[in-house]
Amino acid sequence: SRPLQGSVLLFWKKTVSISDYRLKASDRSLPAYVVRVLNIWKRMTRFIGPCVLLLVISIFLFDKVTSKMGRSSTPFEEKESNFPYQNIRAALNIRGKVFVVSRNYGTSTKHRCLYSQRANVYSTTNYRFILGSTTAYKRMFLIKFSMRLELLKTGHHKHYNAVMFKQREADPGKLVKLMYMNRKKTCFIFVNNRSSGHERPKCQLMRPARHAHQPLPGDCRRVYNQNCHGEKIRLYRPWCQLLPERWYSSYKNKQKKSYSKKAE
């Protein structure tokens, strides 16, 4: 916008100089039509001057607003200043269950005790994880199933920062990014893939089982509250770690048998 402002100011100076000349052009030696033209120009500059100034101010403000919007359109998880807190390989190497303590979407869910747990490592970028939760209507046990994970790099990341979830190889998959991990690795904030910072983030605040009941560290709380807006639901309770587990397949088979007995 600076070259444009310079051009407008130059135009403004030229206009003033011509106007000054006009004021001196009332000499009777000038032809009448020249005097009339100069007088018309004088009236025009009185109108054009403020309009040009208003245009300059408008362009300047528009440039400032659009540049600010451009900066804010980069989501937290893709800003390079946050890359040191997004080493997803370190997050996946946590042993034992990692519980979803809170999230800011799907707040009407009846499921509780959502967790993930590493089961197998196939390669440096491929894992098998177990995911589980209570059923929607019974909180006496956890239903679990396995899912394949692949590590990915998004945006300008040089290290792995995201995972693609797939239950079956042919599935399209679900991309989830690590938004923040504190230095002690006692809390993680994951966010579903989104196109820009203007799109509302869908976040999950997760903690390893041995830290799930402890007060949330200040840095995690700050990042979660400042970047994951909207209504939140608490999904973890201390009794989650006491519940027995069942595989989803055996749970469904047992349900089918009970339904068939009732039908008889």
Short mmCIF file of N, CA and C in Angstrom, two decimals, residues 72-180:
data_model
loop_
_atom_site.label_atom_id
_atom_site.label_comp_id
_atom_site.label_asym_id
_atom_site.label_seq_id
_atom_site.Cartn_x
_atom_site.Cartn_y
_atom_site.Cartn_z
N SER A 72 -4.34 -14.45 11.18
CA SER A 72 -5.17 -15.23 12.10
C SER A 72 -5.79 -16.44 11.43
N SER A 73 -5.74 -16.52 10.08
CA SER A 73 -6.33 -17.66 9.40
C SER A 73 -5.49 -18.92 9.57
N THR A 74 -4.25 -18.78 10.02
CA THR A 74 -3.41 -19.95 10.30
C THR A 74 -3.80 -20.52 11.65
N PRO A 75 -4.26 -21.78 11.69
CA PRO A 75 -4.67 -22.35 12.98
C PRO A 75 -3.49 -22.55 13.92
N PHE A 76 -3.78 -22.64 15.21
CA PHE A 76 -2.76 -22.80 16.25
C PHE A 76 -1.84 -23.97 15.93
N GLU A 77 -2.42 -25.09 15.49
CA GLU A 77 -1.64 -26.30 15.26
C GLU A 77 -0.73 -26.22 14.04
N GLU A 78 -0.87 -25.16 13.22
CA GLU A 78 -0.02 -25.01 12.03
C GLU A 78 0.91 -23.80 12.13
N LYS A 79 0.94 -23.12 13.26
CA LYS A 79 1.87 -22.00 13.45
C LYS A 79 3.23 -22.55 13.87
N GLU A 80 4.27 -22.11 13.19
CA GLU A 80 5.61 -22.65 13.42
C GLU A 80 6.10 -22.45 14.85
N SER A 81 5.64 -21.41 15.51
CA SER A 81 6.06 -21.17 16.89
C SER A 81 5.57 -22.25 17.84
N ASN A 82 4.56 -23.02 17.42
CA ASN A 82 3.99 -24.08 18.27
C ASN A 82 4.52 -25.47 17.91
N PHE A 83 5.33 -25.57 16.87
CA PHE A 83 5.83 -26.87 16.42
C PHE A 83 6.58 -27.64 17.51
N PRO A 84 7.37 -26.98 18.38
CA PRO A 84 8.10 -27.74 19.40
C PRO A 84 7.20 -28.51 20.37
N TYR A 85 5.92 -28.16 20.43
CA TYR A 85 4.98 -28.81 21.36
C TYR A 85 4.10 -29.83 20.65
N GLN A 86 4.49 -30.26 19.44
CA GLN A 86 3.62 -31.11 18.63
C GLN A 86 4.33 -32.37 18.13
N ASN A 87 5.19 -32.93 18.94
CA ASN A 87 5.88 -34.17 18.60
C ASN A 87 4.95 -35.35 18.89
N ILE A 88 4.21 -35.76 17.88
CA ILE A 88 3.17 -36.77 18.13
C ILE A 88 3.77 -38.15 18.40
N ARG A 89 4.96 -38.42 17.91
CA ARG A 89 5.58 -39.71 18.19
C ARG A 89 5.80 -39.89 19.70
N ALA A 90 6.22 -38.81 20.37
CA ALA A 90 6.41 -38.87 21.82
C ALA A 90 5.09 -39.09 22.54
N ALA A 91 4.02 -38.51 22.01
CA ALA A 91 2.70 -38.68 22.63
C ALA A 91 2.20 -40.11 22.47
N LEU A 92 2.50 -40.74 21.33
CA LEU A 92 2.02 -42.10 21.08
C LEU A 92 2.84 -43.15 21.83
N ASN A 93 4.01 -42.78 22.31
CA ASN A 93 4.86 -43.74 23.02
C ASN A 93 4.50 -43.87 24.50
N ILE A 94 3.50 -43.14 24.95
CA ILE A 94 3.05 -43.25 26.34
C ILE A 94 2.48 -44.65 26.58
N ARG A 95 2.89 -45.28 27.64
CA ARG A 95 2.39 -46.63 27.97
C ARG A 95 1.08 -46.54 28.75
N GLY A 96 0.24 -47.53 28.55
CA GLY A 96 -1.03 -47.59 29.26
C GLY A 96 -2.11 -46.74 28.61
N LYS A 97 -3.22 -46.64 29.29
CA LYS A 97 -4.36 -45.90 28.76
C LYS A 97 -4.13 -44.39 28.84
N VAL A 98 -4.64 -43.70 27.84
CA VAL A 98 -4.66 -42.24 27.83
C VAL A 98 -6.12 -41.84 27.68
N PHE A 99 -6.67 -41.20 28.70
CA PHE A 99 -8.11 -40.90 28.73
C PHE A 99 -8.42 -39.52 28.16
N VAL A 100 -9.58 -39.44 27.51
CA VAL A 100 -10.13 -38.15 27.09
C VAL A 100 -10.78 -37.53 28.32
N VAL A 101 -10.17 -36.51 28.86
CA VAL A 101 -10.71 -35.85 30.06
C VAL A 101 -11.86 -34.93 29.69
N SER A 102 -11.70 -34.21 28.59
CA SER A 102 -12.71 -33.22 28.18
C SER A 102 -12.62 -33.01 26.68
N ARG A 103 -13.72 -32.56 26.09
CA ARG A 103 -13.73 -32.15 24.69
C ARG A 103 -14.80 -31.09 24.47
N ASN A 104 -14.71 -30.37 23.35
CA ASN A 104 -15.64 -29.27 23.10
C ASN A 104 -16.58 -29.54 21.93
N TYR A 105 -16.84 -30.80 21.64
CA TYR A 105 -17.81 -31.17 20.59
C TYR A 105 -18.49 -32.47 21.01
N GLY A 106 -19.61 -32.78 20.39
CA GLY A 106 -20.35 -33.98 20.77
C GLY A 106 -20.68 -34.01 22.24
N THR A 107 -21.09 -32.85 22.75
CA THR A 107 -21.31 -32.72 24.20
C THR A 107 -22.58 -33.42 24.69
N SER A 108 -23.39 -33.91 23.78
CA SER A 108 -24.61 -34.62 24.19
C SER A 108 -24.39 -36.13 24.32
N THR A 109 -23.17 -36.59 24.09
CA THR A 109 -22.89 -38.02 24.14
C THR A 109 -23.18 -38.62 25.52
N LYS A 110 -23.60 -39.88 25.51
CA LYS A 110 -23.83 -40.62 26.75
C LYS A 110 -22.63 -41.50 27.11
N HIS A 111 -21.69 -41.62 26.19
CA HIS A 111 -20.49 -42.43 26.44
C HIS A 111 -19.58 -41.71 27.43
N ARG A 112 -18.87 -42.48 28.23
CA ARG A 112 -17.90 -41.95 29.18
C ARG A 112 -16.63 -42.80 29.12
N CYS A 113 -15.58 -42.28 29.75
CA CYS A 113 -14.32 -43.02 29.89
C CYS A 113 -13.66 -43.34 28.55
N LEU A 114 -13.74 -42.43 27.59
CA LEU A 114 -13.09 -42.65 26.30
C LEU A 114 -11.58 -42.71 26.50
N TYR A 115 -10.93 -43.67 25.85
CA TYR A 115 -9.48 -43.80 26.03
C TYR A 115 -8.84 -44.37 24.76
N SER A 116 -7.54 -44.25 24.70
CA SER A 116 -6.75 -44.91 23.65
C SER A 116 -5.55 -45.57 24.32
N GLN A 117 -5.03 -46.63 23.68
CA GLN A 117 -3.89 -47.35 24.25
C GLN A 117 -3.11 -48.01 23.11
N ARG A 118 -1.82 -47.81 23.11
CA ARG A 118 -1.00 -48.41 22.06
C ARG A 118 -0.94 -49.92 22.24
N ALA A 119 -1.15 -50.64 21.12
CA ALA A 119 -1.14 -52.10 21.17
C ALA A 119 0.07 -52.68 20.46
N ASN A 120 0.34 -52.21 19.24
CA ASN A 120 1.46 -52.72 18.45
C ASN A 120 2.13 -51.59 17.68
N VAL A 121 3.42 -51.80 17.41
CA VAL A 121 4.17 -50.88 16.55
C VAL A 121 4.64 -51.69 15.35
N TYR A 122 4.09 -51.40 14.17
CA TYR A 122 4.44 -52.14 12.96
C TYR A 122 5.68 -51.56 12.27
N SER A 123 5.82 -50.25 12.34
CA SER A 123 6.97 -49.57 11.75
C SER A 123 7.12 -48.21 12.43
N THR A 124 8.01 -47.38 11.93
CA THR A 124 8.22 -46.07 12.54
C THR A 124 7.02 -45.14 12.35
N THR A 125 6.14 -45.49 11.41
CA THR A 125 4.98 -44.61 11.15
C THR A 125 3.64 -45.33 11.23
N ASN A 126 3.64 -46.63 11.52
CA ASN A 126 2.38 -47.38 11.58
C ASN A 126 2.22 -48.07 12.93
N TYR A 127 1.04 -47.87 13.52
CA TYR A 127 0.74 -48.39 14.85
C TYR A 127 -0.63 -49.07 14.84
N ARG A 128 -0.82 -49.91 15.83
CA ARG A 128 -2.16 -50.45 16.12
C ARG A 128 -2.54 -49.97 17.51
N PHE A 129 -3.69 -49.30 17.62
CA PHE A 129 -4.15 -48.76 18.89
C PHE A 129 -5.49 -49.38 19.27
N ILE A 130 -5.74 -49.43 20.56
CA ILE A 130 -7.04 -49.86 21.08
C ILE A 130 -7.79 -48.62 21.56
N LEU A 131 -9.02 -48.48 21.11
CA LEU A 131 -9.88 -47.38 21.55
C LEU A 131 -11.06 -47.97 22.30
N GLY A 132 -11.52 -47.29 23.33
CA GLY A 132 -12.63 -47.82 24.10
C GLY A 132 -13.41 -46.75 24.84
N SER A 133 -14.57 -47.17 25.37
CA SER A 133 -15.43 -46.28 26.17
C SER A 133 -16.54 -47.13 26.78
N THR A 134 -17.32 -46.52 27.63
CA THR A 134 -18.53 -47.20 28.10
C THR A 134 -19.56 -47.19 26.97
N THR A 135 -20.58 -48.00 27.11
CA THR A 135 -21.69 -47.93 26.16
C THR A 135 -22.53 -46.71 26.50
N ALA A 136 -23.47 -46.40 25.63
CA ALA A 136 -24.28 -45.19 25.84
C ALA A 136 -25.19 -45.32 27.06
N TYR A 137 -25.60 -46.56 27.41
CA TYR A 137 -26.62 -46.71 28.46
C TYR A 137 -26.13 -47.49 29.68
N LYS A 138 -24.98 -48.14 29.57
CA LYS A 138 -24.44 -48.87 30.71
C LYS A 138 -23.00 -48.43 30.97
N ARG A 139 -22.71 -48.16 32.23
CA ARG A 139 -21.37 -47.73 32.59
C ARG A 139 -20.72 -48.72 33.55
N MET A 140 -20.97 -50.01 33.27
CA MET A 140 -20.44 -51.06 34.13
C MET A 140 -19.21 -51.72 33.54
N PHE A 141 -18.91 -51.44 32.26
CA PHE A 141 -17.74 -52.01 31.60
C PHE A 141 -17.37 -51.14 30.41
N LEU A 142 -16.18 -51.39 29.86
CA LEU A 142 -15.68 -50.66 28.70
C LEU A 142 -15.73 -51.55 27.47
N ILE A 143 -16.19 -51.00 26.37
CA ILE A 143 -16.18 -51.69 25.09
C ILE A 143 -14.98 -51.18 24.29
N LYS A 144 -14.19 -52.11 23.76
CA LYS A 144 -12.98 -51.68 23.06
C LYS A 144 -12.89 -52.33 21.67
N PHE A 145 -12.14 -51.66 20.79
CA PHE A 145 -11.87 -52.18 19.45
C PHE A 145 -10.52 -51.64 19.00
N SER A 146 -9.92 -52.29 18.03
CA SER A 146 -8.59 -51.87 17.57
C SER A 146 -8.70 -51.06 16.29
N MET A 147 -7.69 -50.21 16.07
CA MET A 147 -7.69 -49.34 14.91
C MET A 147 -6.24 -49.07 14.50
N ARG A 148 -6.05 -48.96 13.21
CA ARG A 148 -4.71 -48.70 12.68
C ARG A 148 -4.45 -47.20 12.60
N LEU A 149 -3.22 -46.78 12.95
CA LEU A 149 -2.82 -45.38 12.91
C LEU A 149 -1.59 -45.21 12.03
N GLU A 150 -1.59 -44.14 11.26
CA GLU A 150 -0.43 -43.80 10.44
C GLU A 150 0.01 -42.38 10.76
N LEU A 151 1.29 -42.19 11.02
CA LEU A 151 1.82 -40.86 11.32
C LEU A 151 1.95 -40.03 10.05
N LEU A 152 1.65 -38.74 10.16
CA LEU A 152 1.71 -37.83 9.01
C LEU A 152 2.33 -36.50 9.41
N LYS A 153 2.79 -35.76 8.40
CA LYS A 153 3.25 -34.38 8.58
C LYS A 153 2.29 -33.48 7.80
N THR A 154 1.84 -32.42 8.43
CA THR A 154 0.94 -31.49 7.76
C THR A 154 1.57 -30.10 7.67
N GLY A 155 1.09 -29.30 6.72
CA GLY A 155 1.58 -27.93 6.58
C GLY A 155 3.09 -27.88 6.38
N HIS A 156 3.76 -27.06 7.18
CA HIS A 156 5.22 -26.89 7.07
C HIS A 156 5.98 -27.68 8.13
N HIS A 157 5.32 -28.64 8.75
CA HIS A 157 5.98 -29.45 9.78
C HIS A 157 7.10 -30.29 9.17
N LYS A 158 8.23 -30.33 9.86
CA LYS A 158 9.35 -31.17 9.45
C LYS A 158 9.35 -32.49 10.22
N HIS A 159 8.60 -32.54 11.32
CA HIS A 159 8.48 -33.76 12.11
C HIS A 159 7.00 -34.16 12.16
N TYR A 160 6.76 -35.42 12.48
CA TYR A 160 5.38 -35.93 12.51
C TYR A 160 4.56 -35.21 13.58
N ASN A 161 3.39 -34.77 13.18
CA ASN A 161 2.52 -34.01 14.09
C ASN A 161 1.07 -34.46 14.07
N ALA A 162 0.75 -35.45 13.21
CA ALA A 162 -0.66 -35.85 13.05
C ALA A 162 -0.75 -37.35 12.82
N VAL A 163 -1.96 -37.88 13.00
CA VAL A 163 -2.22 -39.30 12.73
C VAL A 163 -3.48 -39.45 11.90
N MET A 164 -3.48 -40.48 11.08
CA MET A 164 -4.67 -40.85 10.31
C MET A 164 -5.22 -42.14 10.90
N PHE A 165 -6.46 -42.09 11.40
CA PHE A 165 -7.12 -43.26 11.98
C PHE A 165 -7.81 -44.05 10.87
N LYS A 166 -7.63 -45.36 10.89
CA LYS A 166 -8.35 -46.23 9.95
C LYS A 166 -8.71 -47.53 10.65
N GLN A 167 -10.00 -47.86 10.64
CA GLN A 167 -10.42 -49.13 11.23
C GLN A 167 -10.17 -50.27 10.25
N ARG A 168 -10.40 -49.95 8.95
CA ARG A 168 -10.10 -50.91 7.87
C ARG A 168 -9.26 -50.21 6.82
N GLU A 169 -8.48 -50.97 6.08
CA GLU A 169 -7.56 -50.39 5.10
C GLU A 169 -8.29 -49.57 4.04
N ALA A 170 -9.50 -49.99 3.68
CA ALA A 170 -10.26 -49.31 2.63
C ALA A 170 -10.97 -48.05 3.13
N ASP A 171 -10.99 -47.83 4.43
CA ASP A 171 -11.68 -46.66 4.98
C ASP A 171 -10.98 -45.36 4.57
N PRO A 172 -11.75 -44.27 4.42
CA PRO A 172 -11.13 -42.97 4.07
C PRO A 172 -10.23 -42.43 5.17
N GLY A 173 -10.52 -42.77 6.41
CA GLY A 173 -9.67 -42.34 7.51
C GLY A 173 -10.08 -41.00 8.10
N LYS A 174 -9.58 -40.73 9.28
CA LYS A 174 -9.86 -39.48 9.99
C LYS A 174 -8.54 -38.88 10.45
N LEU A 175 -8.28 -37.64 10.04
CA LEU A 175 -7.02 -36.97 10.36
C LEU A 175 -7.15 -36.17 11.66
N VAL A 176 -6.26 -36.43 12.60
CA VAL A 176 -6.24 -35.73 13.88
C VAL A 176 -4.83 -35.20 14.11
N LYS A 177 -4.72 -33.94 14.55
CA LYS A 177 -3.42 -33.30 14.77
C LYS A 177 -3.18 -33.08 16.26
N LEU A 178 -1.93 -33.14 16.64
CA LEU A 178 -1.56 -32.80 18.01
C LEU A 178 -1.41 -31.28 18.09
N MET A 179 -2.28 -30.65 18.84
CA MET A 179 -2.23 -29.19 19.00
C MET A 179 -1.19 -28.78 20.03
N TYR A 180 -1.13 -29.55 21.13
CA TYR A 180 -0.21 -29.15 22.21
C TYR A 180 0.10 -30.34 23.11
#
